[in-house]
PDB file of C-alpha atoms in Angstrom:
ATOM      1  CA  MET A 829     -18.551  32.121  54.941  1.00  0.00           C
ATOM      2  CA  LEU A 830     -21.145  31.349  52.285  1.00  0.00           C
ATOM      3  CA  ARG A 831     -19.040  33.310  49.830  1.00  0.00           C
ATOM      4  CA  ASN A 832     -15.994  31.180  50.717  1.00  0.00           C
ATOM      5  CA  ILE A 833     -17.968  27.940  50.237  1.00  0.00           C
ATOM      6  CA  LEU A 834     -19.136  29.111  46.822  1.00  0.00           C
ATOM      7  CA  LEU A 835     -15.578  30.039  45.869  1.00  0.00           C
ATOM      8  CA  ILE A 836     -14.319  26.609  46.957  1.00  0.00           C
ATOM      9  CA  ARG A 837     -17.101  24.868  45.023  1.00  0.00           C
ATOM     10  CA  GLY A 838     -16.352  27.021  41.997  1.00  0.00           C
ATOM     11  CA  TYR A 839     -12.667  26.116  42.230  1.00  0.00           C
ATOM     12  CA  HIS A 840     -13.417  22.384  42.357  1.00  0.00           C
ATOM     13  CA  THR A 841     -15.878  22.630  39.451  1.00  0.00           C
ATOM     14  CA  THR A 842     -13.299  24.489  37.375  1.00  0.00           C
ATOM     15  CA  ALA A 843     -10.594  21.976  38.288  1.00  0.00           C
ATOM     16  CA  LEU A 844     -12.842  19.072  37.275  1.00  0.00           C
ATOM     17  CA  PHE A 845     -13.640  20.811  33.990  1.00  0.00           C
ATOM     18  CA  LEU A 846      -9.933  21.394  33.259  1.00  0.00           C
ATOM     19  CA  THR A 847      -9.143  17.733  34.014  1.00  0.00           C
ATOM     20  CA  ALA A 848     -11.902  16.536  31.693  1.00  0.00           C
ATOM     21  CA  ASP A 849     -10.743  18.996  29.027  1.00  0.00           C
ATOM     22  CA  LYS A 850      -7.164  17.726  29.308  1.00  0.00           C
ATOM     23  CA  GLN A 851      -8.308  14.110  28.962  1.00  0.00           C
ATOM     24  CA  LEU A 852     -10.388  14.949  25.880  1.00  0.00           C
ATOM     25  CA  LEU A 853      -7.474  16.869  24.414  1.00  0.00           C
ATOM     26  CA  SER A 854      -5.149  13.906  24.913  1.00  0.00           C
ATOM     27  CA  LYS A 855      -7.710  11.528  23.393  1.00  0.00           C
ATOM     28  CA  LEU A 856      -8.312  13.802  20.395  1.00  0.00           C
ATOM     29  CA  ARG A 857      -4.590  14.193  19.697  1.00  0.00           C
ATOM     30  CA  LYS A 858      -4.101  10.426  19.903  1.00  0.00           C
ATOM     31  CA  SER A 859      -7.009   9.654  17.540  1.00  0.00           C
ATOM     32  CA  THR A 860      -6.168  12.305  14.932  1.00  0.00           C
ATOM     33  CA  GLY A 861      -2.442  12.985  15.210  1.00  0.00           C
ATOM     34  CA  PHE A 862      -3.085  16.728  14.810  1.00  0.00           C
ATOM     35  CA  PRO A 863      -1.120  19.360  16.787  1.00  0.00           C
ATOM     36  CA  PHE A 864      -2.073  20.346  20.344  1.00  0.00           C
ATOM     37  CA  VAL A 865      -3.118  23.879  19.314  1.00  0.00           C
ATOM     38  CA  ASN A 866      -5.482  22.617  16.596  1.00  0.00           C
ATOM     39  CA  CYS A 867      -7.085  20.048  18.901  1.00  0.00           C
ATOM     40  CA  ARG A 868      -7.619  22.610  21.668  1.00  0.00           C
ATOM     41  CA  LYS A 869      -9.186  25.029  19.178  1.00  0.00           C
ATOM     42  CA  ALA A 870     -11.550  22.315  17.931  1.00  0.00           C
ATOM     43  CA  LEU A 871     -12.661  21.343  21.447  1.00  0.00           C
ATOM     44  CA  GLU A 872     -13.246  24.977  22.402  1.00  0.00           C
ATOM     45  CA  LYS A 873     -15.229  25.538  19.202  1.00  0.00           C
ATOM     46  CA  PHE A 874     -17.567  22.617  19.907  1.00  0.00           C
ATOM     47  CA  ASN A 875     -17.875  22.821  23.715  1.00  0.00           C
ATOM     48  CA  ASN A 876     -15.731  19.709  24.272  1.00  0.00           C
ATOM     49  CA  ASP A 877     -17.845  17.561  21.924  1.00  0.00           C
ATOM     50  CA  ILE A 878     -15.037  15.286  20.764  1.00  0.00           C
ATOM     51  CA  LYS A 879     -16.938  13.773  17.814  1.00  0.00           C
ATOM     52  CA  GLN A 880     -17.777  17.155  16.301  1.00  0.00           C
ATOM     53  CA  ALA A 881     -14.250  18.366  17.041  1.00  0.00           C
ATOM     54  CA  GLU A 882     -12.680  15.396  15.231  1.00  0.00           C
ATOM     55  CA  THR A 883     -14.963  15.781  12.209  1.00  0.00           C
ATOM     56  CA  TRP A 884     -14.167  19.493  11.960  1.00  0.00           C
ATOM     57  CA  LEU A 885     -10.417  18.875  12.324  1.00  0.00           C
ATOM     58  CA  ARG A 886     -10.383  16.349   9.492  1.00  0.00           C
ATOM     59  CA  GLU A 887     -12.467  18.598   7.224  1.00  0.00           C
ATOM     60  CA  GLU A 888     -10.144  21.544   7.889  1.00  0.00           C
ATOM     61  CA  ALA A 889      -7.084  19.367   7.364  1.00  0.00           C
ATOM     62  CA  GLN A 890      -8.463  18.152   4.036  1.00  0.00           C
ATOM     63  CA  LYS A 891      -9.130  21.721   2.881  1.00  0.00           C
ATOM     64  CA  GLU A 892      -5.638  22.703   3.936  1.00  0.00           C
ATOM     65  CA  GLY A 893      -4.286  19.597   2.221  1.00  0.00           C
ATOM     66  CA  TRP A 894      -5.974  20.429  -1.091  1.00  0.00           C
ATOM     67  CA  ALA A 895      -4.562  23.972  -0.859  1.00  0.00           C
ATOM     68  CA  LYS A 896      -1.077  22.651  -0.121  1.00  0.00           C
ATOM     69  CA  ALA A 897      -1.393  20.012  -2.840  1.00  0.00           C
ATOM     70  CA  SER A 898      -2.158  22.741  -5.395  1.00  0.00           C
ATOM     71  CA  LYS A 899       0.894  24.738  -4.299  1.00  0.00           C
ATOM     72  CA  LEU A 900       3.188  21.688  -4.255  1.00  0.00           C
ATOM     73  CA  GLN A 901       1.865  20.172  -7.482  1.00  0.00           C
ATOM     74  CA  GLY A 902       4.921  20.987  -9.581  1.00  0.00           C
ATOM     75  CA  ARG A 903       7.495  19.695  -7.099  1.00  0.00           C
ATOM     76  CA  ALA A 904       9.330  16.520  -8.106  1.00  0.00           C
ATOM     77  CA  MET A 905       8.659  13.271  -6.250  1.00  0.00           C
ATOM     78  CA  SER A 906      11.662  10.962  -6.664  1.00  0.00           C
ATOM     79  CA  HIS A 907      11.008   8.825  -3.568  1.00  0.00           C
ATOM     80  CA  GLY A 908       8.172   6.730  -2.210  1.00  0.00           C
ATOM     81  CA  LEU A 909       7.115   3.157  -1.521  1.00  0.00           C
ATOM     82  CA  ILE A 910       5.627   0.070  -3.098  1.00  0.00           C
ATOM     83  CA  GLY A 911       2.832  -1.441  -1.001  1.00  0.00           C
ATOM     84  CA  VAL A 912       1.498  -5.011  -1.290  1.00  0.00           C
ATOM     85  CA  THR A 913      -1.538  -6.501   0.444  1.00  0.00           C
ATOM     86  CA  VAL A 914      -2.791 -10.076   0.012  1.00  0.00           C
ATOM     87  CA  GLN A 915      -6.142 -11.231   1.372  1.00  0.00           C
ATOM     88  CA  ASP A 916      -7.811 -14.560   0.694  1.00  0.00           C
ATOM     89  CA  ARG A 917      -7.145 -15.164  -3.018  1.00  0.00           C
ATOM     90  CA  CYS A 918      -6.709 -11.549  -4.057  1.00  0.00           C
ATOM     91  CA  ALA A 919      -3.634  -9.320  -4.068  1.00  0.00           C
ATOM     92  CA  VAL A 920      -2.919  -5.663  -4.823  1.00  0.00           C
ATOM     93  CA  MET A 921       0.295  -3.743  -5.368  1.00  0.00           C
ATOM     94  CA  VAL A 922       0.478   0.061  -5.463  1.00  0.00           C
ATOM     95  CA  GLU A 923       3.129   2.749  -5.879  1.00  0.00           C
ATOM     96  CA  VAL A 924       2.908   5.956  -3.837  1.00  0.00           C
ATOM     97  CA  ASN A 925       5.461   8.739  -4.383  1.00  0.00           C
ATOM     98  CA  CYS A 926       6.765  11.520  -2.131  1.00  0.00           C
ATOM     99  CA  GLU A 927       9.550  14.106  -2.265  1.00  0.00           C
ATOM    100  CA  THR A 928      12.044  12.729   0.273  1.00  0.00           C
ATOM    101  CA  ASP A 929      13.255   9.416   1.656  1.00  0.00           C
ATOM    102  CA  PHE A 930      12.697  10.863   5.144  1.00  0.00           C
ATOM    103  CA  VAL A 931       8.928  10.939   4.509  1.00  0.00           C
ATOM    104  CA  ALA A 932       8.999   7.478   2.885  1.00  0.00           C
ATOM    105  CA  ARG A 933      10.344   6.132   6.198  1.00  0.00           C
ATOM    106  CA  ASN A 934       7.675   7.983   8.182  1.00  0.00           C
ATOM    107  CA  ALA A 935       5.072   5.749   9.863  1.00  0.00           C
ATOM    108  CA  LYS A 936       2.230   8.088   8.804  1.00  0.00           C
ATOM    109  CA  PHE A 937       3.221   7.805   5.145  1.00  0.00           C
ATOM    110  CA  GLN A 938       3.568   4.029   5.382  1.00  0.00           C
ATOM    111  CA  ASN A 939       0.144   3.821   6.982  1.00  0.00           C
ATOM    112  CA  PHE A 940      -1.251   5.905   4.104  1.00  0.00           C
ATOM    113  CA  VAL A 941       0.222   3.412   1.601  1.00  0.00           C
ATOM    114  CA  SER A 942      -1.596   0.676   3.532  1.00  0.00           C
ATOM    115  CA  LEU A 943      -4.890   2.601   3.271  1.00  0.00           C
ATOM    116  CA  VAL A 944      -4.455   2.937  -0.511  1.00  0.00           C
ATOM    117  CA  CYS A 945      -3.897  -0.831  -0.742  1.00  0.00           C
ATOM    118  CA  ASP A 946      -7.058  -1.424   1.310  1.00  0.00           C
ATOM    119  CA  ALA A 947      -9.089   0.877  -0.955  1.00  0.00           C
ATOM    120  CA  PHE A 948      -7.884  -0.847  -4.126  1.00  0.00           C
ATOM    121  CA  LEU A 949      -8.299  -4.343  -2.649  1.00  0.00           C
ATOM    122  CA  GLN A 950     -11.874  -3.517  -1.655  1.00  0.00           C
ATOM    123  CA  HIS A 951     -12.589  -2.242  -5.177  1.00  0.00           C
ATOM    124  CA  GLY A 952     -11.027  -5.252  -6.900  1.00  0.00           C
ATOM    125  CA  SER A 953     -12.580  -7.849  -4.590  1.00  0.00           C
ATOM    126  CA  ASN A 954     -16.061  -6.407  -5.185  1.00  0.00           C
ATOM    127  CA  SER A 955     -15.652  -6.703  -8.968  1.00  0.00           C
ATOM    128  CA  ASP A 956     -15.587  -9.791 -11.169  1.00  0.00           C
ATOM    129  CA  ALA A 957     -12.150  -8.908 -12.572  1.00  0.00           C
ATOM    130  CA  THR A 958      -9.248 -11.349 -12.381  1.00  0.00           C
ATOM    131  CA  LYS A 959      -6.747  -8.611 -13.211  1.00  0.00           C
ATOM    132  CA  MET A 960      -6.726  -4.801 -13.145  1.00  0.00           C
ATOM    133  CA  LYS A 961      -4.009  -2.312 -13.965  1.00  0.00           C
ATOM    134  CA  VAL A 962      -4.846   1.270 -13.038  1.00  0.00           C
ATOM    135  CA  GLY A 963      -3.011   4.555 -13.436  1.00  0.00           C
ATOM    136  CA  ASN A 964      -3.027   7.712 -11.342  1.00  0.00           C
ATOM    137  CA  ARG A 965      -6.425   9.000 -12.481  1.00  0.00           C
ATOM    138  CA  GLU A 966      -8.307   5.750 -11.916  1.00  0.00           C
ATOM    139  CA  ILE A 967      -6.853   4.854  -8.529  1.00  0.00           C
ATOM    140  CA  ASN A 968      -7.371   8.370  -7.157  1.00  0.00           C
ATOM    141  CA  GLY A 969     -11.067   8.153  -8.026  1.00  0.00           C
ATOM    142  CA  LEU A 970     -11.627   5.012  -5.920  1.00  0.00           C
ATOM    143  CA  GLN A 971     -13.914   5.356  -2.900  1.00  0.00           C
ATOM    144  CA  TYR A 972     -12.770   4.290   0.566  1.00  0.00           C
ATOM    145  CA  ASN A 973     -15.401   4.671   3.272  1.00  0.00           C
ATOM    146  CA  ASP A 974     -16.829   8.161   2.609  1.00  0.00           C
ATOM    147  CA  LYS A 975     -13.809   9.635   0.787  1.00  0.00           C
ATOM    148  CA  THR A 976     -11.912   9.147  -2.461  1.00  0.00           C
ATOM    149  CA  VAL A 977      -8.236   8.193  -2.562  1.00  0.00           C
ATOM    150  CA  ALA A 978      -7.622  11.736  -3.849  1.00  0.00           C
ATOM    151  CA  ASP A 979      -9.290  13.143  -0.687  1.00  0.00           C
ATOM    152  CA  LEU A 980      -7.140  10.898   1.520  1.00  0.00           C
ATOM    153  CA  THR A 981      -4.042  12.025  -0.387  1.00  0.00           C
ATOM    154  CA  ALA A 982      -4.917  15.692   0.178  1.00  0.00           C
ATOM    155  CA  LEU A 983      -5.407  14.989   3.880  1.00  0.00           C
ATOM    156  CA  GLU A 984      -1.970  13.354   4.024  1.00  0.00           C
ATOM    157  CA  VAL A 985      -0.341  16.260   2.179  1.00  0.00           C
ATOM    158  CA  GLY A 986      -1.828  18.553   4.826  1.00  0.00           C
ATOM    159  CA  ASN A 987      -0.495  16.358   7.638  1.00  0.00           C
ATOM    160  CA  ILE A 988       2.994  15.809   6.254  1.00  0.00           C
ATOM    161  CA  GLY A 989       3.498  19.049   4.293  1.00  0.00           C
ATOM    162  CA  GLU A 990       5.148  17.362   1.314  1.00  0.00           C
ATOM    163  CA  ASN A 991       3.915  16.561  -2.187  1.00  0.00           C
ATOM    164  CA  ILE A 992       2.439  13.050  -2.377  1.00  0.00           C
ATOM    165  CA  ALA A 993       0.930  11.156  -5.319  1.00  0.00           C
ATOM    166  CA  VAL A 994      -0.613   7.710  -5.762  1.00  0.00           C
ATOM    167  CA  ARG A 995       0.948   6.671  -9.065  1.00  0.00           C
ATOM    168  CA  ARG A 996      -0.452   3.264 -10.078  1.00  0.00           C
ATOM    169  CA  GLY A 997      -1.786  -0.078  -8.935  1.00  0.00           C
ATOM    170  CA  VAL A 998      -2.371  -3.668 -10.019  1.00  0.00           C
ATOM    171  CA  PHE A 999      -4.899  -6.231  -8.775  1.00  0.00           C
ATOM    172  CA  LEU A1000      -4.703 -10.019  -9.271  1.00  0.00           C
ATOM    173  CA  ARG A1001      -7.215 -12.700  -8.318  1.00  0.00           C
ATOM    174  CA  ALA A1002      -6.461 -16.432  -8.149  1.00  0.00           C
ATOM    175  CA  VAL A1003      -9.243 -18.777  -9.309  1.00  0.00           C
ATOM    176  CA  ASN A1004      -9.686 -22.543  -9.123  1.00  0.00           C
ATOM    177  CA  LYS A1005      -6.348 -24.039  -7.973  1.00  0.00           C
ATOM    178  CA  GLU A1006      -4.270 -20.988  -8.853  1.00  0.00           C
ATOM    179  CA  LEU A1007      -2.077 -19.243  -6.298  1.00  0.00           C
ATOM    180  CA  VAL A1008      -1.118 -15.574  -6.138  1.00  0.00           C
ATOM    181  CA  ALA A1009       2.208 -15.032  -4.375  1.00  0.00           C
ATOM    182  CA  SER A1010       3.905 -11.787  -3.357  1.00  0.00           C
ATOM    183  CA  TYR A1011       7.239 -10.349  -2.282  1.00  0.00           C
ATOM    184  CA  VAL A1012       8.422  -6.891  -1.214  1.00  0.00           C
ATOM    185  CA  HIS A1013      12.064  -5.874  -0.905  1.00  0.00           C
ATOM    186  CA  ALA A1014      12.273  -3.368   1.937  1.00  0.00           C
ATOM    187  CA  THR A1015      15.812  -2.056   1.189  1.00  0.00           C
ATOM    188  CA  GLY A1016      16.806  -0.817   4.611  1.00  0.00           C
ATOM    189  CA  LEU A1017      13.406   0.254   5.955  1.00  0.00           C
ATOM    190  CA  GLN A1018      13.230  -0.206   9.699  1.00  0.00           C
ATOM    191  CA  SER A1019       9.841  -1.855   9.329  1.00  0.00           C
ATOM    192  CA  GLY A1020       8.665  -3.510   6.152  1.00  0.00           C
ATOM    193  CA  GLN A1021       5.196  -4.351   7.476  1.00  0.00           C
ATOM    194  CA  ILE A1022       2.369  -1.933   8.302  1.00  0.00           C
ATOM    195  CA  ARG A1023      -0.782  -3.715   9.505  1.00  0.00           C
ATOM    196  CA  ARG A1024      -1.350  -6.335   6.776  1.00  0.00           C
ATOM    197  CA  CYS A1025       0.491  -4.307   4.101  1.00  0.00           C
ATOM    198  CA  SER A1026       4.140  -4.944   3.212  1.00  0.00           C
ATOM    199  CA  VAL A1027       6.092  -1.879   2.030  1.00  0.00           C
ATOM    200  CA  GLY A1028       9.432  -1.413   0.304  1.00  0.00           C
ATOM    201  CA  LYS A1029      11.172  -0.071  -2.793  1.00  0.00           C
ATOM    202  CA  TYR A1030      10.513  -3.130  -5.000  1.00  0.00           C
ATOM    203  CA  GLY A1031       7.562  -5.503  -5.177  1.00  0.00           C
ATOM    204  CA  SER A1032       6.188  -8.346  -7.271  1.00  0.00           C
ATOM    205  CA  LEU A1033       3.129 -10.545  -7.677  1.00  0.00           C
ATOM    206  CA  VAL A1034       3.224 -13.944  -9.383  1.00  0.00           C
ATOM    207  CA  LEU A1035       0.179 -15.987 -10.400  1.00  0.00           C
ATOM    208  CA  CYS A1036       1.026 -19.682 -10.670  1.00  0.00           C
ATOM    209  CA  ASP A1037      -0.718 -23.034 -10.920  1.00  0.00           C
ATOM    210  CA  GLU A1038      -0.115 -26.744 -11.244  1.00  0.00           C
ATOM    211  CA  ASP A1039       1.011 -27.714 -14.753  1.00  0.00           C
ATOM    212  CA  LEU A1040      -1.311 -30.540 -15.797  1.00  0.00           C
ATOM    213  CA  SER A1041       0.628 -31.043 -19.036  1.00  0.00           C
ATOM    214  CA  GLU A1042       3.581 -32.281 -16.974  1.00  0.00           C
ATOM    215  CA  THR A1043       3.768 -35.549 -15.041  1.00  0.00           C
ATOM    216  CA  LEU A1044       3.341 -34.304 -11.493  1.00  0.00           C
ATOM    217  CA  PRO A1045       6.086 -35.459  -9.120  1.00  0.00           C
ATOM    218  CA  THR A1046       4.974 -37.786  -6.331  1.00  0.00           C
ATOM    219  CA  GLU A1047       6.541 -35.424  -3.841  1.00  0.00           C
ATOM    220  CA  ARG A1048       7.291 -31.830  -4.851  1.00  0.00           C
ATOM    221  CA  PRO A1049      10.709 -30.524  -3.751  1.00  0.00           C
ATOM    222  CA  VAL A1050       8.999 -27.211  -2.885  1.00  0.00           C
ATOM    223  CA  LEU A1051       5.360 -26.498  -1.987  1.00  0.00           C
ATOM    224  CA  LEU A1052       3.537 -24.247  -4.465  1.00  0.00           C
ATOM    225  CA  GLU A1053       3.236 -21.458  -1.851  1.00  0.00           C
ATOM    226  CA  GLU A1054       6.999 -21.403  -1.232  1.00  0.00           C
ATOM    227  CA  LEU A1055       7.772 -21.758  -4.944  1.00  0.00           C
ATOM    228  CA  GLY A1056       5.522 -18.770  -5.624  1.00  0.00           C
ATOM    229  CA  ARG A1057       7.458 -16.666  -3.108  1.00  0.00           C
ATOM    230  CA  GLN A1058      10.787 -17.750  -4.611  1.00  0.00           C
ATOM    231  CA  LEU A1059       9.545 -16.809  -8.077  1.00  0.00           C
ATOM    232  CA  CYS A1060       8.504 -13.398  -6.739  1.00  0.00           C
ATOM    233  CA  GLN A1061      12.010 -12.875  -5.358  1.00  0.00           C
ATOM    234  CA  HIS A1062      13.418 -13.879  -8.725  1.00  0.00           C
ATOM    235  CA  VAL A1063      11.165 -11.427 -10.554  1.00  0.00           C
ATOM    236  CA  VAL A1064      12.300  -8.563  -8.301  1.00  0.00           C
ATOM    237  CA  GLY A1065      15.979  -9.470  -8.659  1.00  0.00           C
ATOM    238  CA  MET A1066      16.171 -10.451 -12.346  1.00  0.00           C
ATOM    239  CA  ASN A1067      13.493  -8.156 -13.834  1.00  0.00           C
ATOM    240  CA  PRO A1068      12.107 -10.400 -16.614  1.00  0.00           C
ATOM    241  CA  GLN A1069      10.023  -8.671 -19.292  1.00  0.00           C
ATOM    242  CA  SER A1070       7.760 -11.596 -20.245  1.00  0.00           C
ATOM    243  CA  ILE A1071       7.046 -15.208 -19.246  1.00  0.00           C
ATOM    244  CA  GLY A1072       8.397 -16.694 -22.476  1.00  0.00           C
ATOM    245  CA  ALA A1073       7.493 -19.953 -24.219  1.00  0.00           C
ATOM    246  CA  LEU A1074       9.110 -23.339 -24.772  1.00  0.00           C
ATOM    247  CA  THR A1075       9.434 -22.519 -28.476  1.00  0.00           C
ATOM    248  CA  ASP A1076      11.449 -19.357 -27.819  1.00  0.00           C
ATOM    249  CA  ASN A1077      15.150 -19.315 -28.557  1.00  0.00           C
ATOM    250  CA  PRO A1078      16.971 -18.478 -25.312  1.00  0.00           C
ATOM    251  CA  SER A1079      19.443 -15.606 -25.418  1.00  0.00           C
ATOM    252  CA  GLU A1080      23.050 -16.628 -26.104  1.00  0.00           C
ATOM    253  CA  ASP A1081      24.112 -14.407 -23.208  1.00  0.00           C
ATOM    254  CA  SER A1082      22.271 -15.631 -20.109  1.00  0.00           C
ATOM    255  CA  GLU A1083      22.827 -12.293 -18.354  1.00  0.00           C
ATOM    256  CA  ASN A1084      20.792 -10.523 -21.045  1.00  0.00           C
ATOM    257  CA  GLU A1085      17.898 -13.012 -21.013  1.00  0.00           C
ATOM    258  CA  VAL A1086      14.598 -11.196 -20.414  1.00  0.00           C
ATOM    259  CA  LYS A1087      12.157 -14.124 -20.726  1.00  0.00           C
ATOM    260  CA  LEU A1088      11.345 -15.518 -17.299  1.00  0.00           C
ATOM    261  CA  ILE A1089      11.387 -19.261 -17.974  1.00  0.00           C
ATOM    262  CA  HIS A1090      14.740 -19.075 -19.808  1.00  0.00           C
ATOM    263  CA  GLN A1091      16.514 -17.028 -17.121  1.00  0.00           C
ATOM    264  CA  GLU A1092      18.965 -18.600 -14.677  1.00  0.00           C
ATOM    265  CA  PHE A1093      17.052 -19.147 -11.431  1.00  0.00           C
ATOM    266  CA  MET A1094      18.295 -16.527  -8.980  1.00  0.00           C
ATOM    267  CA  LEU A1095      18.291 -18.919  -5.988  1.00  0.00           C
ATOM    268  CA  ASP A1096      20.182 -21.642  -7.894  1.00  0.00           C
ATOM    269  CA  THR A1097      22.011 -20.452 -11.027  1.00  0.00           C
ATOM    270  CA  ASN A1098      22.701 -24.061 -12.075  1.00  0.00           C
ATOM    271  CA  LEU A1099      19.032 -24.247 -13.051  1.00  0.00           C
ATOM    272  CA  ARG A1100      16.785 -22.228 -15.331  1.00  0.00           C
ATOM    273  CA  VAL A1101      13.390 -21.085 -14.060  1.00  0.00           C
ATOM    274  CA  LEU A1102      11.857 -23.584 -16.486  1.00  0.00           C
ATOM    275  CA  ASP A1103      13.789 -26.434 -14.816  1.00  0.00           C
ATOM    276  CA  VAL A1104      12.510 -25.398 -11.391  1.00  0.00           C
ATOM    277  CA  LEU A1105       8.933 -25.214 -12.660  1.00  0.00           C
ATOM    278  CA  GLN A1106       9.137 -28.663 -14.287  1.00  0.00           C
ATOM    279  CA  GLN A1107      10.671 -30.200 -11.159  1.00  0.00           C
ATOM    280  CA  ASN A1108       7.695 -28.946  -9.167  1.00  0.00           C
ATOM    281  CA  GLY A1109       4.956 -29.557 -11.742  1.00  0.00           C
ATOM    282  CA  ALA A1110       4.090 -25.850 -11.837  1.00  0.00           C
ATOM    283  CA  LYS A1111       3.632 -23.033 -14.352  1.00  0.00           C
ATOM    284  CA  VAL A1112       3.599 -19.238 -14.237  1.00  0.00           C
ATOM    285  CA  LEU A1113       0.391 -17.684 -15.578  1.00  0.00           C
ATOM    286  CA  ASP A1114       1.233 -14.015 -14.970  1.00  0.00           C
ATOM    287  CA  PHE A1115       3.564 -11.737 -13.047  1.00  0.00           C
ATOM    288  CA  VAL A1116       3.921  -8.024 -12.294  1.00  0.00           C
ATOM    289  CA  ARG A1117       6.980  -6.191 -10.981  1.00  0.00           C
ATOM    290  CA  PHE A1118       7.024  -2.648  -9.530  1.00  0.00           C
ATOM    291  CA  GLU A1119      10.129  -0.579  -8.875  1.00  0.00           C
ATOM    292  CA  CYS A1120       9.564   2.736  -7.145  1.00  0.00           C
ATOM    293  CA  GLY A1121      10.207   5.630  -9.528  1.00  0.00           C
ATOM    294  CA  GLU A1122      10.721   3.567 -12.693  1.00  0.00           C
ATOM    295  CA  VAL A1123       9.607   4.810 -16.125  1.00  0.00           C
ATOM    296  CA  LEU A1124       6.072   3.557 -16.813  1.00  0.00           C
ATOM    297  CA  GLY A1125       4.824   1.822 -19.911  1.00  0.00           C
ATOM    298  CA  GLU A1126       1.578   2.591 -21.727  1.00  0.00           C
ATOM    299  CA  GLU A1127      -0.329  -0.087 -19.796  1.00  0.00           C
ATOM    300  CA  PHE A1128      -0.638   2.245 -16.810  1.00  0.00           C
ATOM    301  CA  GLU A1129      -1.759   5.200 -18.901  1.00  0.00           C
ATOM    302  CA  ASN A1130      -4.988   3.360 -19.745  1.00  0.00           C
ATOM    303  CA  ALA A1131      -6.771   1.381 -17.035  1.00  0.00           C
ATOM    304  CA  SER A1132      -7.601  -2.192 -17.918  1.00  0.00           C
ATOM    305  CA  ALA A1133      -9.560  -4.988 -16.299  1.00  0.00           C
ATOM    306  CA  VAL A1134      -9.874  -8.654 -17.211  1.00  0.00           C
ATOM    307  CA  SER A1135     -13.193 -10.197 -16.160  1.00  0.00           C
ATOM    308  CA  GLY A1136     -14.805 -13.568 -15.949  1.00  0.00           C
ATOM    309  CA  ALA A1137     -13.175 -15.968 -13.545  1.00  0.00           C
ATOM    310  CA  SER A1138     -12.653 -19.264 -15.286  1.00  0.00           C
TER     311      SER A1138
END
């Protein structure tokens, strides 16, 4: 009888252990996203210590990611996303490339783009720069928590199994009464917003301000915030190459005009951008446009930062 009691107790103890193990396994899979087999191996290795198991899983995944990244290094990446994050008076825009559109639509990849934006925004906000343009080498060296962007990329390569690269980024800060506006064109993505980061195939940032040289209208037709967004949409759609100046000679063919203020305004082609700015007592100080996969100019080969908020 005693033997039977011990057997029953042993059965219940084992059952309780298996239940606890299953709960930990479910929790570990949910927190890491790693396969069932890997999570079970980690829990067995560390006696169901979930913290040690998670740390080990991420370290192993990063090692595997670096190994995969080395093997996949030469494979072309013709897809990807532009990510834009705006917080307070600062904004960042990054480009992250991958091999297939299938991965670009993957929630894990989109979340990774958001993490890269967070890392760059943290770096820019902690500096005194009003503008930064960084290329692949500089942005991959940025620290985020206890890892570099390059480490996070390797981890993502290990998770997804496809070549991934963080290509470039730009940071803008608004000072005084300036406003930094943003726009991302999602082009068919099911979700264009991941956490506070907007993602798509095209993106733009526009830095604008009141134009004190103009007589300000008593009542602006459009608030500066909305005007900034409209200008961002225009920049994505019309792809200007520079702001332009009043002394410039506009192009005879309006369709070939590349100077922003002399272009027909995309939302009302009866007006030029300059007309819209003058109607609202505003001016454009700077703008940046990203198109995923476009040929890069020299400005992203050499990192640059503009300091000293005025």
